[in-house]
Structure formats: C-alpha cells, structure tokens
PDB file of C-alpha atoms and ligand atoms in Angstrom:
ATOM      1  CA  MET R   1    -195.042 118.461-171.743  1.00 87.00           C
ATOM      2  CA  ASN R   2    -190.579 118.699-170.791  1.00 94.00           C
ATOM      3  CA  HIS R   3    -189.652 120.677-173.249  1.00 97.00           C
ATOM      4  CA  ILE R   4    -191.309 124.253-174.267  1.00 98.00           C
ATOM      5  CA  GLY R   5    -192.878 124.013-177.422  1.00 97.00           C
ATOM      6  CA  LYS R   6    -195.724 125.226-179.954  1.00 96.00           C
ATOM      7  CA  ASN R   7    -198.923 125.355-176.987  1.00 97.00           C
ATOM      8  CA  ALA R   8    -197.103 125.348-174.085  1.00 98.00           C
ATOM      9  CA  VAL R   9    -197.880 128.031-171.182  1.00 98.00           C
ATOM     10  CA  VAL R  10    -194.404 128.763-170.331  1.00 98.00           C
ATOM     11  CA  GLY R  11    -193.646 130.246-166.604  1.00 98.00           C
ATOM     12  CA  VAL R  12    -190.877 132.451-166.442  1.00 98.00           C
ATOM     13  CA  GLU R  13    -188.594 134.735-164.447  1.00 98.00           C
ATOM     14  CA  TYR R  14    -186.525 137.173-166.637  1.00 98.00           C
ATOM     15  CA  VAL R  15    -185.158 140.553-166.315  1.00 98.00           C
ATOM     16  CA  LEU R  16    -184.337 142.384-168.236  1.00 97.00           C
ATOM     17  CA  LYS R  17    -181.404 144.787-169.121  1.00 97.00           C
ATOM     18  CA  ASN R  18    -179.990 147.480-171.625  1.00 96.00           C
ATOM     19  CA  ASN R  19    -176.301 148.064-173.453  1.00 96.00           C
ATOM     20  CA  GLU R  20    -175.752 149.899-170.965  1.00 96.00           C
ATOM     21  CA  SER R  21    -176.274 147.203-167.866  1.00 97.00           C
ATOM     22  CA  GLU R  22    -179.254 149.521-166.799  1.00 97.00           C
ATOM     23  CA  VAL R  23    -182.397 146.988-165.828  1.00 97.00           C
ATOM     24  CA  LEU R  24    -185.382 147.894-167.930  1.00 95.00           C
ATOM     25  CA  ASP R  25    -187.690 145.370-166.967  1.00 95.00           C
ATOM     26  CA  ALA R  26    -187.636 142.554-164.053  1.00 97.00           C
ATOM     27  CA  THR R  27    -190.512 139.710-162.546  1.00 97.00           C
ATOM     28  CA  ASP R  28    -188.964 140.423-159.153  1.00 94.00           C
ATOM     29  CA  GLY R  29    -189.551 137.031-157.996  1.00 90.00           C
ATOM     30  CA  ASP R  30    -193.470 137.067-159.468  1.00 94.00           C
ATOM     31  CA  GLU R  31    -194.112 134.432-162.224  1.00 97.00           C
ATOM     32  CA  PHE R  32    -194.447 136.333-166.214  1.00 97.00           C
ATOM     33  CA  GLN R  33    -196.633 133.372-168.087  1.00 98.00           C
ATOM     34  CA  TYR R  34    -197.312 133.119-171.643  1.00 98.00           C
ATOM     35  CA  LEU R  35    -198.239 131.115-174.089  1.00 98.00           C
ATOM     36  CA  HIS R  36    -195.854 129.449-176.536  1.00 98.00           C
ATOM     37  CA  GLY R  37    -196.177 129.893-179.937  1.00 96.00           C
ATOM     38  CA  ALA R  38    -199.296 132.478-180.018  1.00 96.00           C
ATOM     39  CA  ASN R  39    -197.097 135.899-180.812  1.00 94.00           C
ATOM     40  CA  ASN R  40    -197.199 136.599-177.287  1.00 95.00           C
ATOM     41  CA  ILE R  41    -193.923 137.440-176.728  1.00 95.00           C
ATOM     42  CA  ILE R  42    -191.086 139.034-178.944  1.00 92.00           C
ATOM     43  CA  ALA R  43    -190.339 136.947-181.502  1.00 89.00           C
ATOM     44  CA  GLY R  44    -186.408 136.113-181.034  1.00 89.00           C
ATOM     45  CA  LEU R  45    -186.922 135.712-177.015  1.00 94.00           C
ATOM     46  CA  GLU R  46    -189.700 133.157-177.839  1.00 95.00           C
ATOM     47  CA  SER R  47    -187.953 130.811-180.368  1.00 93.00           C
ATOM     48  CA  ALA R  48    -184.639 131.113-178.276  1.00 95.00           C
ATOM     49  CA  LEU R  49    -186.743 129.365-175.647  1.00 97.00           C
ATOM     50  CA  GLU R  50    -187.812 126.945-178.093  1.00 97.00           C
ATOM     51  CA  GLY R  51    -186.164 123.882-176.363  1.00 98.00           C
ATOM     52  CA  CYS R  52    -185.916 124.904-172.954  1.00 98.00           C
ATOM     53  CA  LYS R  53    -186.997 122.690-169.291  1.00 98.00           C
ATOM     54  CA  VAL R  54    -188.129 123.722-166.517  1.00 98.00           C
ATOM     55  CA  GLY R  55    -184.726 125.405-164.274  1.00 98.00           C
ATOM     56  CA  ASP R  56    -182.844 125.590-167.751  1.00 98.00           C
ATOM     57  CA  LYS R  57    -181.368 129.927-167.467  1.00 98.00           C
ATOM     58  CA  LYS R  58    -181.499 131.748-171.100  1.00 97.00           C
ATOM     59  CA  GLN R  59    -178.917 134.844-172.199  1.00 97.00           C
ATOM     60  CA  VAL R  60    -180.113 135.896-174.803  1.00 97.00           C
ATOM     61  CA  THR R  61    -179.280 139.467-176.889  1.00 97.00           C
ATOM     62  CA  ILE R  62    -181.451 140.984-179.422  1.00 95.00           C
ATOM     63  CA  GLU R  63    -181.303 143.769-181.718  1.00 94.00           C
ATOM     64  CA  PRO R  64    -184.046 146.552-181.988  1.00 93.00           C
ATOM     65  CA  LYS R  65    -185.243 145.540-185.519  1.00 90.00           C
ATOM     66  CA  HIS R  66    -185.644 142.108-184.099  1.00 88.00           C
ATOM     67  CA  ALA R  67    -187.576 143.509-181.009  1.00 89.00           C
ATOM     68  CA  TYR R  68    -189.507 147.153-180.882  1.00 89.00           C
ATOM     69  CA  GLY R  69    -187.620 149.407-184.205  1.00 91.00           C
ATOM     70  CA  GLU R  70    -185.532 151.283-184.563  1.00 94.00           C
ATOM     71  CA  LYS R  71    -186.473 154.848-183.215  1.00 93.00           C
ATOM     72  CA  ASN R  72    -188.247 157.006-185.999  1.00 93.00           C
ATOM     73  CA  PRO R  73    -187.220 160.214-186.105  1.00 93.00           C
ATOM     74  CA  GLU R  74    -190.513 161.474-187.633  1.00 90.00           C
ATOM     75  CA  LEU R  75    -192.361 160.797-184.086  1.00 90.00           C
ATOM     76  CA  ILE R  76    -189.760 162.854-183.241  1.00 93.00           C
ATOM     77  CA  GLN R  77    -191.251 166.651-182.424  1.00 92.00           C
ATOM     78  CA  LYS R  78    -190.894 169.874-181.244  1.00 95.00           C
ATOM     79  CA  LEU R  79    -193.980 171.757-180.879  1.00 93.00           C
ATOM     80  CA  PRO R  80    -194.734 175.422-179.282  1.00 94.00           C
ATOM     81  CA  HIS R  81    -195.031 175.666-175.803  1.00 93.00           C
ATOM     82  CA  ASN R  82    -198.877 176.683-176.227  1.00 91.00           C
ATOM     83  CA  LEU R  83    -200.051 173.777-177.270  1.00 88.00           C
ATOM     84  CA  PHE R  84    -199.354 173.103-173.157  1.00 87.00           C
ATOM     85  CA  THR R  85    -201.891 175.516-171.901  1.00 84.00           C
ATOM     86  CA  GLY R  86    -203.723 173.626-168.964  1.00 84.00           C
ATOM     87  CA  ILE R  87    -201.012 171.626-167.447  1.00 84.00           C
ATOM     88  CA  ASP R  88    -199.575 173.711-164.831  1.00 85.00           C
ATOM     89  CA  LYS R  89    -195.462 172.854-165.767  1.00 90.00           C
ATOM     90  CA  VAL R  90    -194.413 170.504-168.796  1.00 92.00           C
ATOM     91  CA  ASP R  91    -190.973 168.123-167.527  1.00 95.00           C
ATOM     92  CA  VAL R  92    -189.183 165.824-168.896  1.00 96.00           C
ATOM     93  CA  GLY R  93    -190.649 162.297-168.507  1.00 94.00           C
ATOM     94  CA  MET R  94    -194.042 163.474-168.575  1.00 94.00           C
ATOM     95  CA  GLN R  95    -196.304 160.937-171.020  1.00 92.00           C
ATOM     96  CA  PHE R  96    -199.514 161.998-172.981  1.00 86.00           C
ATOM     97  CA  GLU R  97    -201.955 161.313-175.280  1.00 85.00           C
ATOM     98  CA  TRP R  98    -201.533 163.059-178.277  1.00 76.00           C
ATOM     99  CA  GLN R  99    -204.093 163.171-181.280  1.00 75.00           C
ATOM    100  CA  THR R 100    -202.878 162.950-184.476  1.00 69.00           C
ATOM    101  CA  GLU R 101    -203.663 164.467-187.727  1.00 72.00           C
ATOM    102  CA  LYS R 102    -206.065 161.426-188.425  1.00 74.00           C
ATOM    103  CA  GLY R 103    -207.548 161.336-185.052  1.00 74.00           C
ATOM    104  CA  GLN R 104    -205.079 158.606-183.512  1.00 73.00           C
ATOM    105  CA  PRO R 105    -204.419 158.932-180.615  1.00 76.00           C
ATOM    106  CA  HIS R 106    -200.504 157.951-179.894  1.00 79.00           C
ATOM    107  CA  HIS R 107    -198.408 158.066-176.722  1.00 87.00           C
ATOM    108  CA  VAL R 108    -195.306 160.395-176.428  1.00 92.00           C
ATOM    109  CA  VAL R 109    -192.883 161.262-174.004  1.00 94.00           C
ATOM    110  CA  VAL R 110    -191.484 165.268-173.008  1.00 96.00           C
ATOM    111  CA  THR R 111    -188.329 164.643-173.470  1.00 95.00           C
ATOM    112  CA  GLU R 112    -186.696 168.051-173.658  1.00 96.00           C
ATOM    113  CA  VAL R 113    -188.393 171.516-173.076  1.00 96.00           C
ATOM    114  CA  GLU R 114    -186.741 174.143-173.670  1.00 96.00           C
ATOM    115  CA  ASP R 115    -187.865 178.260-173.927  1.00 94.00           C
ATOM    116  CA  ASP R 116    -188.758 178.036-177.537  1.00 94.00           C
ATOM    117  CA  GLY R 117    -190.182 174.329-177.116  1.00 95.00           C
ATOM    118  CA  VAL R 118    -191.712 170.896-176.105  1.00 95.00           C
ATOM    119  CA  THR R 119    -189.839 167.937-176.970  1.00 96.00           C
ATOM    120  CA  ILE R 120    -192.636 165.079-177.616  1.00 94.00           C
ATOM    121  CA  ASP R 121    -191.140 161.607-178.300  1.00 94.00           C
ATOM    122  CA  GLY R 122    -194.218 159.170-180.118  1.00 92.00           C
ATOM    123  CA  ASN R 123    -191.841 156.062-180.251  1.00 93.00           C
ATOM    124  CA  HIS R 124    -192.130 152.862-178.446  1.00 90.00           C
ATOM    125  CA  GLU R 125    -189.846 153.595-174.879  1.00 87.00           C
ATOM    126  CA  LEU R 126    -187.118 150.307-176.602  1.00 91.00           C
ATOM    127  CA  ALA R 127    -187.710 151.099-179.626  1.00 94.00           C
ATOM    128  CA  GLY R 128    -183.201 151.132-180.363  1.00 94.00           C
ATOM    129  CA  VAL R 129    -182.809 149.979-177.821  1.00 95.00           C
ATOM    130  CA  THR R 130    -180.858 146.785-177.716  1.00 97.00           C
ATOM    131  CA  LEU R 131    -182.856 143.964-175.679  1.00 97.00           C
ATOM    132  CA  HIS R 132    -181.326 141.333-172.865  1.00 98.00           C
ATOM    133  CA  PHE R 133    -182.673 139.866-171.231  1.00 97.00           C
ATOM    134  CA  ASP R 134    -181.971 136.683-168.527  1.00 98.00           C
ATOM    135  CA  VAL R 135    -184.308 134.270-168.693  1.00 98.00           C
ATOM    136  CA  THR R 136    -185.397 130.944-166.291  1.00 98.00           C
ATOM    137  CA  ILE R 137    -187.383 129.116-166.967  1.00 98.00           C
ATOM    138  CA  MET R 138    -190.092 128.301-164.217  1.00 98.00           C
ATOM    139  CA  SER R 139    -192.034 125.891-165.253  1.00 98.00           C
ATOM    140  CA  ILE R 140    -194.369 123.747-168.473  1.00 98.00           C
ATOM    141  CA  ARG R 141    -197.513 122.617-168.855  1.00 98.00           C
ATOM    142  CA  ALA R 142    -199.675 121.852-172.182  1.00 98.00           C
ATOM    143  CA  ALA R 143    -202.576 124.626-172.541  1.00 98.00           C
ATOM    144  CA  GLU R 144    -205.960 123.929-172.047  1.00 98.00           C
ATOM    145  CA  LYS R 145    -207.996 124.491-175.271  1.00 97.00           C
ATOM    146  CA  ALA R 146    -208.848 127.435-174.480  1.00 98.00           C
ATOM    147  CA  GLU R 147    -206.111 128.876-173.642  1.00 98.00           C
ATOM    148  CA  ILE R 148    -204.917 127.828-177.711  1.00 97.00           C
ATOM    149  CA  GLU R 149    -208.512 129.126-179.091  1.00 97.00           C
ATOM    150  CA  HIS R 150    -207.905 131.965-177.776  1.00 97.00           C
ATOM    151  CA  GLY R 151    -204.069 132.433-177.797  1.00 97.00           C
ATOM    152  CA  HIS R 152    -203.508 133.548-173.915  1.00 97.00           C
ATOM    153  CA  VAL R 153    -202.761 132.398-170.889  1.00 97.00           C
ATOM    154  CA  HIS R 154    -205.744 132.314-169.008  1.00 96.00           C
TER     155      HIS R 154
HETATM  156 ZN1  LIG H   1    -209.338 133.820-173.435  1.00 96.49          ZN
END
C-alpha cells in the first residue's frame, strides 16, 4: 500500500496550532497511528491526507465548523460560589465533571472567578478554534482484517 486510502493504517507526526500559532498538540517524535476511512480523526484532516504517500508533508487548516464546532453560549454559565463548597480554592483552569439537569456528566473548565460567582465553560476545549495541522506521513500499511472490523488500529 503506497498511498493513503480506505483501510490504510497511517502513521503521522503532526503539530497542531491555533490562529495565534500557539502549539495545542504535537506528537513530539512519537508516531500517531489511525485507521483511514474509519472516522478515527477529524473528517477534514482525513480527506486532506487521502492519496498522500510516505514522506509527504501537508499543511491543513480546518475551520471550527468542520472540527469541534463553534462555542455554544448555553454551555457557559456563571454559578454561585456555594456550589463549590468542599473545594479549597476555585481557580481558573480547574476542570470538573458537572452533572447536568438531565443527570448527564459533562466536562467543564473554570474560565473566570469573581466575587459574585464562578464561570464555567462546558464547550470542547477546541470549540471555536481554527485548527492548523502540519502533518508528515511516516508510514502506510494495509489494515488487518480485525482492525477493519473493529474500526481502529491494533
Ligand atoms: Zn480492536
């Protein structure tokens, strides 16, 4: 298998940056492997890598609506301090599992602490972020039967 296509196991190294060129994620010399065509990675990135071969380098920019979506303002809430009793000090950047009204746990991060309340944001950390990937294709091989059945790399 020389080119990336459906049912290829692809190894990549990548650096992910935002519009401000801050590094959000990077493989740092480790190869990240995924099964092509199995929704293992963001659709826009997967389609950009289609047909690439080992050694190819790709720069891929993905708008929020094709990545983790725009920020949903309904997931940003200001809560009274008394909901945080039992925690010594609530700080910006702290993460919690929050129980929604329907009882679903979801992941929130503290974005602001003020005298009259604590603001939490339940959006995905990459919501509203334009993603800039620098990808190098390191390896390509045909997936094993079991990998195709399971939809992931073994
Ligand atoms: Zn499996």
